[in-house]
PDB file of C-alpha atoms and ligand atoms in Angstrom:
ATOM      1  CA  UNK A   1      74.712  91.021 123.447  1.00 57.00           C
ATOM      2  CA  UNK A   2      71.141  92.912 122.242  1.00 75.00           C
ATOM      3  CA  UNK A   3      70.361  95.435 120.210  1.00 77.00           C
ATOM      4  CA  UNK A   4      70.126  97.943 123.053  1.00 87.00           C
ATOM      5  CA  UNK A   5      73.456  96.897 124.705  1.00 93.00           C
ATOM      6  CA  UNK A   6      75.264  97.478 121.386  1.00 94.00           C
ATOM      7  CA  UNK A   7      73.388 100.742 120.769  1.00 96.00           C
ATOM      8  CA  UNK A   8      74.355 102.013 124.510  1.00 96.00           C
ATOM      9  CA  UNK A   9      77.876 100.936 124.096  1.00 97.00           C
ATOM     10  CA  UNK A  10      78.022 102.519 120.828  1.00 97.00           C
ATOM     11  CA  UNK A  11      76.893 105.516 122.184  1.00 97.00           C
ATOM     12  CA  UNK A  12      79.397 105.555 125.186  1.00 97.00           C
ATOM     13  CA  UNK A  13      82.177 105.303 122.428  1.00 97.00           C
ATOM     14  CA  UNK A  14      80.709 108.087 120.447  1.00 97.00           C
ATOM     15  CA  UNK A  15      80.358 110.792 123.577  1.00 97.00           C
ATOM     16  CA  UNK A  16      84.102 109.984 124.259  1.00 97.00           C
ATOM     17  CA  UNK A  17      85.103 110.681 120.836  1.00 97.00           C
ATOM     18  CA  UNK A  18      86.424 106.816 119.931  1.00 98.00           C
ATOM     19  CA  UNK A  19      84.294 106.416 117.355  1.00 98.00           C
ATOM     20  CA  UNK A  20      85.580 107.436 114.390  1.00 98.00           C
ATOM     21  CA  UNK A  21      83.164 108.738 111.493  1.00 98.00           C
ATOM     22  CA  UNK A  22      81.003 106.045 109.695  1.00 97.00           C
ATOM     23  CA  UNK A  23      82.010 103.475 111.945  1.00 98.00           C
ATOM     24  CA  UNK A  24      79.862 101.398 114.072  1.00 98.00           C
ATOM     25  CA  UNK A  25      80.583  98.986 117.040  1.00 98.00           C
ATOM     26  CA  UNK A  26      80.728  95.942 117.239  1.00 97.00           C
ATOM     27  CA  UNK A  27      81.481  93.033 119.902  1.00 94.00           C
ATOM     28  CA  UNK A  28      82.041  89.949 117.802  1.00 95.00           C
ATOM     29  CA  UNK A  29      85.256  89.511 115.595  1.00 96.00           C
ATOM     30  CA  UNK A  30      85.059  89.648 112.026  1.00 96.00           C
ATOM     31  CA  UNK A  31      87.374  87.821 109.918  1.00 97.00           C
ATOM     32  CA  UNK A  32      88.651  89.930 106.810  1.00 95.00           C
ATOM     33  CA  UNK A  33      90.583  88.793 103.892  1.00 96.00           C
ATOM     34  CA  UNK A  34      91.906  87.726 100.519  1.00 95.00           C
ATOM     35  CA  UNK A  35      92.454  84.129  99.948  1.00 95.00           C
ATOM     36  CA  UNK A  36      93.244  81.122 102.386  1.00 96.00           C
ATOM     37  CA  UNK A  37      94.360  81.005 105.784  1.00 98.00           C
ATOM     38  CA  UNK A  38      97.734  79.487 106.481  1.00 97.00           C
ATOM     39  CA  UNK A  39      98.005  76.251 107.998  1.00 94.00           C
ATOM     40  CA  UNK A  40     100.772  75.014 110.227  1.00 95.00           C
ATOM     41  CA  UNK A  41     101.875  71.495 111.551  1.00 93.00           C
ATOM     42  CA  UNK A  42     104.371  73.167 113.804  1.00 96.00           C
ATOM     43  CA  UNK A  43     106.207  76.197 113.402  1.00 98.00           C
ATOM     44  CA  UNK A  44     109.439  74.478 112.560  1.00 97.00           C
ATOM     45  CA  UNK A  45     110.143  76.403 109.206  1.00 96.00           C
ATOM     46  CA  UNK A  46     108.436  79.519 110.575  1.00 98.00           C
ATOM     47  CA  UNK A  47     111.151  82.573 110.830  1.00 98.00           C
ATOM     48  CA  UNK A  48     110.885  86.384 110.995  1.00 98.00           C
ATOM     49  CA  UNK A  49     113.274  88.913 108.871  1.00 98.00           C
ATOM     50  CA  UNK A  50     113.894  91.952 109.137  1.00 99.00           C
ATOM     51  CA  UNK A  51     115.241  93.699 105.725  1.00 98.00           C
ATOM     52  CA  UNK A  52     116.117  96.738 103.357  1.00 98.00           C
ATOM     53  CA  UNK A  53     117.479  99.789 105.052  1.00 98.00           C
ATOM     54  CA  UNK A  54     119.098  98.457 107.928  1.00 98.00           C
ATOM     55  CA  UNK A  55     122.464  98.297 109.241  1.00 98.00           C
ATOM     56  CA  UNK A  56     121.931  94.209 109.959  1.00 98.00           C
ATOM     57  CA  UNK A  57     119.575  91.976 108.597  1.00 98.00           C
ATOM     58  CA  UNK A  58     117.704  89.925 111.017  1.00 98.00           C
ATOM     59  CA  UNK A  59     116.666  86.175 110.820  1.00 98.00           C
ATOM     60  CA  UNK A  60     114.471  85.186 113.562  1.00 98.00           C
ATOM     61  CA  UNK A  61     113.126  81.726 113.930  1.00 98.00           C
ATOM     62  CA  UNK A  62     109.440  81.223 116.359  1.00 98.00           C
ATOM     63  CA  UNK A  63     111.830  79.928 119.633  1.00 98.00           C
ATOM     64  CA  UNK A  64     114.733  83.819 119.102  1.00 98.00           C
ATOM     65  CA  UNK A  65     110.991  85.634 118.102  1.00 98.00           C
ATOM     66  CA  UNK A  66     109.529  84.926 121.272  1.00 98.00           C
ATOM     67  CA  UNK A  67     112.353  85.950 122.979  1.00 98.00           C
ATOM     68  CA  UNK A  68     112.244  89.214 122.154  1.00 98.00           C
ATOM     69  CA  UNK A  69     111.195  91.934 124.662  1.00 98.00           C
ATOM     70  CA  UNK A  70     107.084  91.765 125.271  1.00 98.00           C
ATOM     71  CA  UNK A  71     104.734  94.530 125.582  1.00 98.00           C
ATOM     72  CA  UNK A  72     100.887  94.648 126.090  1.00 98.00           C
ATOM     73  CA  UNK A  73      98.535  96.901 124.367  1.00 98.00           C
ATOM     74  CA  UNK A  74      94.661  97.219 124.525  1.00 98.00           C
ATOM     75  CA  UNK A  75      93.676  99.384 121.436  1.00 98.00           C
ATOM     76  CA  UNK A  76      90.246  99.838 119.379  1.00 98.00           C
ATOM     77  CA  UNK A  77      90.714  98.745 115.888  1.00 98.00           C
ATOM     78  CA  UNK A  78      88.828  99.885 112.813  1.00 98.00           C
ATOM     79  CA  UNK A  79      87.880  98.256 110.055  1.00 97.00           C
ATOM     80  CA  UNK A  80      87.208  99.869 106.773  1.00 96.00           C
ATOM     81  CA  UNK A  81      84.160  97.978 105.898  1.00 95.00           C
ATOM     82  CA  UNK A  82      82.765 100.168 108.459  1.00 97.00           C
ATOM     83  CA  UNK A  83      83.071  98.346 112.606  1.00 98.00           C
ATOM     84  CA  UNK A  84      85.338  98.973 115.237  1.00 98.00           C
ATOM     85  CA  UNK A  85      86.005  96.797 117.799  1.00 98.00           C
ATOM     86  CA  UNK A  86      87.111  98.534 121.485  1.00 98.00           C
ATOM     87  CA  UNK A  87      89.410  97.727 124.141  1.00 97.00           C
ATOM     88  CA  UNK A  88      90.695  94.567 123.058  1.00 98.00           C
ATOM     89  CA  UNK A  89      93.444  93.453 124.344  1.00 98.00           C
ATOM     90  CA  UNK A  90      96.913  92.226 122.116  1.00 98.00           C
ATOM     91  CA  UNK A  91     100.371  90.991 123.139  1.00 98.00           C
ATOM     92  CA  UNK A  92     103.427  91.030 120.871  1.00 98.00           C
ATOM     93  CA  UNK A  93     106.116  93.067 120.504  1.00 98.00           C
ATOM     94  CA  UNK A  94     106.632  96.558 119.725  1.00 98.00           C
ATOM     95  CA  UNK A  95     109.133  97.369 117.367  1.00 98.00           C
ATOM     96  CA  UNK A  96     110.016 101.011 118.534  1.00 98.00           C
ATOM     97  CA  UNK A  97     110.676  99.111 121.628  1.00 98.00           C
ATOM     98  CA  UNK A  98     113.182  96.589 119.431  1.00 98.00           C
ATOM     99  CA  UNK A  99     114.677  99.420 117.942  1.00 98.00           C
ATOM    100  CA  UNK A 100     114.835 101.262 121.441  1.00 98.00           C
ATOM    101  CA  UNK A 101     116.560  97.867 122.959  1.00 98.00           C
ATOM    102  CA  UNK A 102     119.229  98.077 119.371  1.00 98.00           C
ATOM    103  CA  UNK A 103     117.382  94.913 118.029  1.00 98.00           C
ATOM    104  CA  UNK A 104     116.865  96.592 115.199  1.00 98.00           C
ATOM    105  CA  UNK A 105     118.918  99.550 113.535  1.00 98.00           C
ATOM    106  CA  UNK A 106     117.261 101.432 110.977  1.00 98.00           C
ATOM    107  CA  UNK A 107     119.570 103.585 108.215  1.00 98.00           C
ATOM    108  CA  UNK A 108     118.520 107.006 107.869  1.00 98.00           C
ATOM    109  CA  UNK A 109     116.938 106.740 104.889  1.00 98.00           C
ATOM    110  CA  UNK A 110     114.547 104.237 105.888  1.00 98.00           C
ATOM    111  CA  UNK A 111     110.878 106.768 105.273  1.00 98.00           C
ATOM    112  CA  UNK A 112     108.704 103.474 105.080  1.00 98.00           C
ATOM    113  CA  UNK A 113     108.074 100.004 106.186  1.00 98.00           C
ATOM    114  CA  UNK A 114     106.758  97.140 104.233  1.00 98.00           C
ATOM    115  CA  UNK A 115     104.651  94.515 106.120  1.00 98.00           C
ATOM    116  CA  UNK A 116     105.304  91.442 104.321  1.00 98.00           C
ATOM    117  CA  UNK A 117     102.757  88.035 105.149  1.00 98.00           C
ATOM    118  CA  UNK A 118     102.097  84.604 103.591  1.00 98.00           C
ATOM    119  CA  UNK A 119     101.372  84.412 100.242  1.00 96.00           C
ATOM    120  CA  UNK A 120     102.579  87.523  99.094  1.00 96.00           C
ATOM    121  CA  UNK A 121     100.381  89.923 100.936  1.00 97.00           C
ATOM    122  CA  UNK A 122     101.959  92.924 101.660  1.00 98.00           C
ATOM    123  CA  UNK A 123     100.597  96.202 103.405  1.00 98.00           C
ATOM    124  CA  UNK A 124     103.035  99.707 103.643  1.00 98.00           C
ATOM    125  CA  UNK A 125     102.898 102.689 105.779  1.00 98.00           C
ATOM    126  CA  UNK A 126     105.055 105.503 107.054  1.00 98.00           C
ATOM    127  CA  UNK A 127     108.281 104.038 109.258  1.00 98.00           C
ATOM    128  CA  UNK A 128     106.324 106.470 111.669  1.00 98.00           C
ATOM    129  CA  UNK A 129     103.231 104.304 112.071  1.00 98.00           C
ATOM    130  CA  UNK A 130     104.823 101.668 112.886  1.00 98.00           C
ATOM    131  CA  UNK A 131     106.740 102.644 115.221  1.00 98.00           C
ATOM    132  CA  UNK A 132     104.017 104.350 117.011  1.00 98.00           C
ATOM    133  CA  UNK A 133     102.267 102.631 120.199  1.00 97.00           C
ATOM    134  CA  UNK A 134      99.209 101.964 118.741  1.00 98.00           C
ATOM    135  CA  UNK A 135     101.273  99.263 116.066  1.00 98.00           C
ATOM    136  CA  UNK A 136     102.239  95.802 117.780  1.00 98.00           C
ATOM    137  CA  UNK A 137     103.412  93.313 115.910  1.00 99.00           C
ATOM    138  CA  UNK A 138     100.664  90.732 117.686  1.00 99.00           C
ATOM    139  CA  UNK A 139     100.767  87.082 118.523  1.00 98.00           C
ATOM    140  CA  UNK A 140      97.698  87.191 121.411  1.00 98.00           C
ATOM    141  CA  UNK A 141      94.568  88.338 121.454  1.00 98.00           C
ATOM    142  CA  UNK A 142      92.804  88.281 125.194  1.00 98.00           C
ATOM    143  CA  UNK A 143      95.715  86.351 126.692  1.00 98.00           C
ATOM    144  CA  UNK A 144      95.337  83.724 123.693  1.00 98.00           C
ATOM    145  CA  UNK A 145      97.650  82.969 120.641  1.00 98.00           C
ATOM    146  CA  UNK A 146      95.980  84.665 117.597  1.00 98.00           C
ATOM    147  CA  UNK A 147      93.363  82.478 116.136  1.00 98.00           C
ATOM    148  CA  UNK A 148      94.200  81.132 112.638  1.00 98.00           C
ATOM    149  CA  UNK A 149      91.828  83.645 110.951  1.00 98.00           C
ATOM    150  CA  UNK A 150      93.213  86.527 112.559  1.00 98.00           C
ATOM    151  CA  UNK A 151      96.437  85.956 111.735  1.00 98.00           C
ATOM    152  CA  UNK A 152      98.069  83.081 114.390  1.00 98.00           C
ATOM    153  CA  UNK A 153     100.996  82.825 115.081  1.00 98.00           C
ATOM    154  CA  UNK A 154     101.852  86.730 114.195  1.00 98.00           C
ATOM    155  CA  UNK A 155     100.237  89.378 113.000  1.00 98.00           C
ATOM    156  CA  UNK A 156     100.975  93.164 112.338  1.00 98.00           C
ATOM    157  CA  UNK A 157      98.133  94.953 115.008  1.00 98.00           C
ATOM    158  CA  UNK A 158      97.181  98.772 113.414  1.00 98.00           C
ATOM    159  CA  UNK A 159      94.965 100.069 115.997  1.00 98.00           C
ATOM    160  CA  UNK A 160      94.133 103.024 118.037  1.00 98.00           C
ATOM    161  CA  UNK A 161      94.737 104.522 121.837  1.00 98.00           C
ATOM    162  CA  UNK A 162      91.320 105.288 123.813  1.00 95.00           C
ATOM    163  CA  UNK A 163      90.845 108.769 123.784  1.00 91.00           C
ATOM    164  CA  UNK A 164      93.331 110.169 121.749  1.00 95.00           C
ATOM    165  CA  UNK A 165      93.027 111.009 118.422  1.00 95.00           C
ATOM    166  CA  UNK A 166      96.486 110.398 116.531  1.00 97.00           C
ATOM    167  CA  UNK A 167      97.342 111.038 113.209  1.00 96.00           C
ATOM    168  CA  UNK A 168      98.988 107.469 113.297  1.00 97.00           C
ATOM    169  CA  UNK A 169      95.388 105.758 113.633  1.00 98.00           C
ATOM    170  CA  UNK A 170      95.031 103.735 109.917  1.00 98.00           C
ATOM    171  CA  UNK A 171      92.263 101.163 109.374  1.00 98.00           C
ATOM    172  CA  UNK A 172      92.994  97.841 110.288  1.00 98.00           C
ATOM    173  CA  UNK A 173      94.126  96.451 106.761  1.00 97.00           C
ATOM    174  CA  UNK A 174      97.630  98.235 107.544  1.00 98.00           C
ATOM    175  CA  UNK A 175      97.914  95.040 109.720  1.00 98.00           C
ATOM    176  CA  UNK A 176      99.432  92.372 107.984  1.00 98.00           C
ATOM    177  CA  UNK A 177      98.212  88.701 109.455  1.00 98.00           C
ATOM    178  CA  UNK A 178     100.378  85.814 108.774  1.00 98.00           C
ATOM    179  CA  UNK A 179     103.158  88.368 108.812  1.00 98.00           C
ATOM    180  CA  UNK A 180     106.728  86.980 108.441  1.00 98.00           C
ATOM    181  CA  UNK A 181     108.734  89.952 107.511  1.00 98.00           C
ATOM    182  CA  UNK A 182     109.499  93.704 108.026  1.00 99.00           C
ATOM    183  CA  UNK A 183     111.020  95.727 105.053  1.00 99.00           C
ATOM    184  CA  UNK A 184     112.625  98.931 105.938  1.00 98.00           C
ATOM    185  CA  UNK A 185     112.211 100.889 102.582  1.00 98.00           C
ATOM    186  CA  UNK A 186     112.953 104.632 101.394  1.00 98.00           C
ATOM    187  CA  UNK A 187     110.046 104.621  98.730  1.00 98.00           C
ATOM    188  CA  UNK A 188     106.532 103.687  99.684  1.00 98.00           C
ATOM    189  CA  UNK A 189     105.116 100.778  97.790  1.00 97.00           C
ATOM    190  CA  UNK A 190     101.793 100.248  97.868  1.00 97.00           C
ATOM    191  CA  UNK A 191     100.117  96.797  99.178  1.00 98.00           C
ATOM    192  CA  UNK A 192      97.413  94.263  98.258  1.00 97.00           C
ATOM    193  CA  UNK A 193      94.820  96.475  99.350  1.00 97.00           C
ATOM    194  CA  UNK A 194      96.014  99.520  98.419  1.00 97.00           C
ATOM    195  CA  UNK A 195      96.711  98.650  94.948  1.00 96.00           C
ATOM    196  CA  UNK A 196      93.241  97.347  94.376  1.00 95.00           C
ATOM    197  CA  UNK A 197      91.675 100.932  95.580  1.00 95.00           C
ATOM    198  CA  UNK A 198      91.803 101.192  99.470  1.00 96.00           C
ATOM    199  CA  UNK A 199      93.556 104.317 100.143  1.00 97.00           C
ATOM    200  CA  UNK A 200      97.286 104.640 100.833  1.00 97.00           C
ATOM    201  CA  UNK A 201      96.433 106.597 103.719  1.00 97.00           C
ATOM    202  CA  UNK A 202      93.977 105.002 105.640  1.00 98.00           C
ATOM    203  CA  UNK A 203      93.919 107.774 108.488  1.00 98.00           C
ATOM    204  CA  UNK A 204      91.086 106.663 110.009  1.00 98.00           C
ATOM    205  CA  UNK A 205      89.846 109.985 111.880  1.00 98.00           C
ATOM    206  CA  UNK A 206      89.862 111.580 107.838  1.00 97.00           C
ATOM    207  CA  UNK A 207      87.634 108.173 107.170  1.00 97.00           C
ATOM    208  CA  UNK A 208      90.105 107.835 103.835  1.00 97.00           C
ATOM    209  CA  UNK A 209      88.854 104.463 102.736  1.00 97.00           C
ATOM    210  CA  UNK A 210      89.737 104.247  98.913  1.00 94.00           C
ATOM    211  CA  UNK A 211      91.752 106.131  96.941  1.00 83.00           C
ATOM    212  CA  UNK A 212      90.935 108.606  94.591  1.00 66.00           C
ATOM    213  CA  UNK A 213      94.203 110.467  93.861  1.00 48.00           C
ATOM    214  CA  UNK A 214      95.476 108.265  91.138  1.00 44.00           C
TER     215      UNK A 214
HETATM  216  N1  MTE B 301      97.707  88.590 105.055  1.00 72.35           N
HETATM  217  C1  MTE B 301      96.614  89.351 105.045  1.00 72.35           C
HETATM  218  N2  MTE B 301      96.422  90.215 106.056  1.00 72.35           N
HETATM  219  C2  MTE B 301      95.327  91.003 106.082  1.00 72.35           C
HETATM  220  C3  MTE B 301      94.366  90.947 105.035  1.00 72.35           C
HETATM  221  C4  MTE B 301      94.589  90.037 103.974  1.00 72.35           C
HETATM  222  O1  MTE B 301      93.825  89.946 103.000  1.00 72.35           O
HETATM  223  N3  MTE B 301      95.716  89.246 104.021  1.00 72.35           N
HETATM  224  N4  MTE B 301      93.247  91.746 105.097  1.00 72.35           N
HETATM  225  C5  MTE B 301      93.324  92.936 105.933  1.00 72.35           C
HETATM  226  C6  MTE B 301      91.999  93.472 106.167  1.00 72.35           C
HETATM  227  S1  MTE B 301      91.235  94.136 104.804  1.00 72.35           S
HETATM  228  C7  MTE B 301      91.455  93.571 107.411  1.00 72.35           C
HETATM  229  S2  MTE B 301      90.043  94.461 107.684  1.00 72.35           S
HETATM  230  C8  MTE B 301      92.074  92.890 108.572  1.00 72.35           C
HETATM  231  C9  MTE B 301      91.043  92.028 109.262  1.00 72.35           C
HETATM  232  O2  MTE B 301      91.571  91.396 110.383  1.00 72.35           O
HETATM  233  P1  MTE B 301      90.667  90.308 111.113  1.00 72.35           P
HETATM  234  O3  MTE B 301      90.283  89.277 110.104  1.00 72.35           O
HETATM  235  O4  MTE B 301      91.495  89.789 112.222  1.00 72.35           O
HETATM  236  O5  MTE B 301      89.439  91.045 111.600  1.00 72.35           O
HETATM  237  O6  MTE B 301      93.179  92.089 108.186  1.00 72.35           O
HETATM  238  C10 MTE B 301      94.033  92.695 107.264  1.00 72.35           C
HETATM  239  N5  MTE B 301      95.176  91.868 107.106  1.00 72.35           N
HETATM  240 MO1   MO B 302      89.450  95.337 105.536  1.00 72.35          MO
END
């Protein structure tokens, strides 16, 4: 796509207010991170847990994960290092929606969740985030599994709705790739990222990038 294209588009995005500040479009996909990118044979030894403040843990293996209820979501995501990509569309499964179906039940206490990936990466964000509709926790990207560099066979999806402007909207590092586990938590704990000077925050309509509070 041209110079011109991406300017017009970009400009399209901006007049409907989906642009958020100091971001610019773009229509390839980046690949952003710290250290290697998993590799699996098969996904045999894969499994899924759920964990801290809930009333059951959970222990799901790749064949019990995908049968868990499916939802579709196409959401702009923002990256801090200044694109967004629009309208792409993700598959997974929501987990308001595996809370909703008693999949999951979350103690009262539980303020927080802790995205936990491969090799120790972890990201954290208000319980409220991710239970929000613009969070999926994603295994396809346009009707594909994930590619390895984005995060196959599951990922955690922060994104945003078209059009509306939600204080829920974080940067896309509060998307875990590689994910294999959810931690239900009633103290925040900062991540990879936010622990070497992204911002806790990461609201991306307030463009916090780093953080400065500390
Ligand atoms: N496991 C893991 N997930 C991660 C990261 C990482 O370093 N490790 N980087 C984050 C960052 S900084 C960004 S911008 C997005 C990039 O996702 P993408 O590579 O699919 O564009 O992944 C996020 N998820
Ligand atoms: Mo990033």
């Amino acid at each position: 796509m041209g110079f011109f294209l991406r300017k017009q588009r970009e400009e399209e995005v901006k007049m409907a207010g989906r642009l958020p500040p100091g971001q610019a479009l773009t229509q390839k996909f980046p690949v952003l991170h710290y250290g290697a990118v998993p590799t699996y044979n098969n996904l045999n030894n894969w499994n899924f847990r759920v964990f801290g403040l809930v009333e059951e843990e959970r222990l799901w293996n790749w064949e019990q994960f995908n049968q868990l209820p499916r939802t579709s979501a196409t959401l702009d995501i923002h990256c801090v290092t200044g694109w967004s990509k629009f309208d792409c569309p993700w598959e997974g499964v929501s987990v308001k929606s595996l809370i909703d179906a008693g999949l999951i039940k979350i103690k009262p206490e539980a303020k927080y969740v802790i995205q936990h990936c491969e090799f120790g990466y972890t990201t954290n964000t208000p319980l409220e985030a991710v239970l929000a509709d613009n969070f999926l926790l994603a295994t396809h990207f346009e009707g594909k599994p994930l590619d390895p560099e984005h995060g196959y066979p599951l990922r955690g999806l922060m994104g945003a709705v078209a059009g509306r402007k939600d204080n829920n909207d974080l940067y896309l590092w509060k998307g875990g790739k590689w994910l294999r586990g959810l931690e239900f938590s009633a103290q925040d704990r900062p991540g990879f990222w936010e622990l070497a000077g992204y911002s806790n925050t990461a609201n991306v309509w307030r463009e916090e990038r780093y953080w400065h509070n500390r």
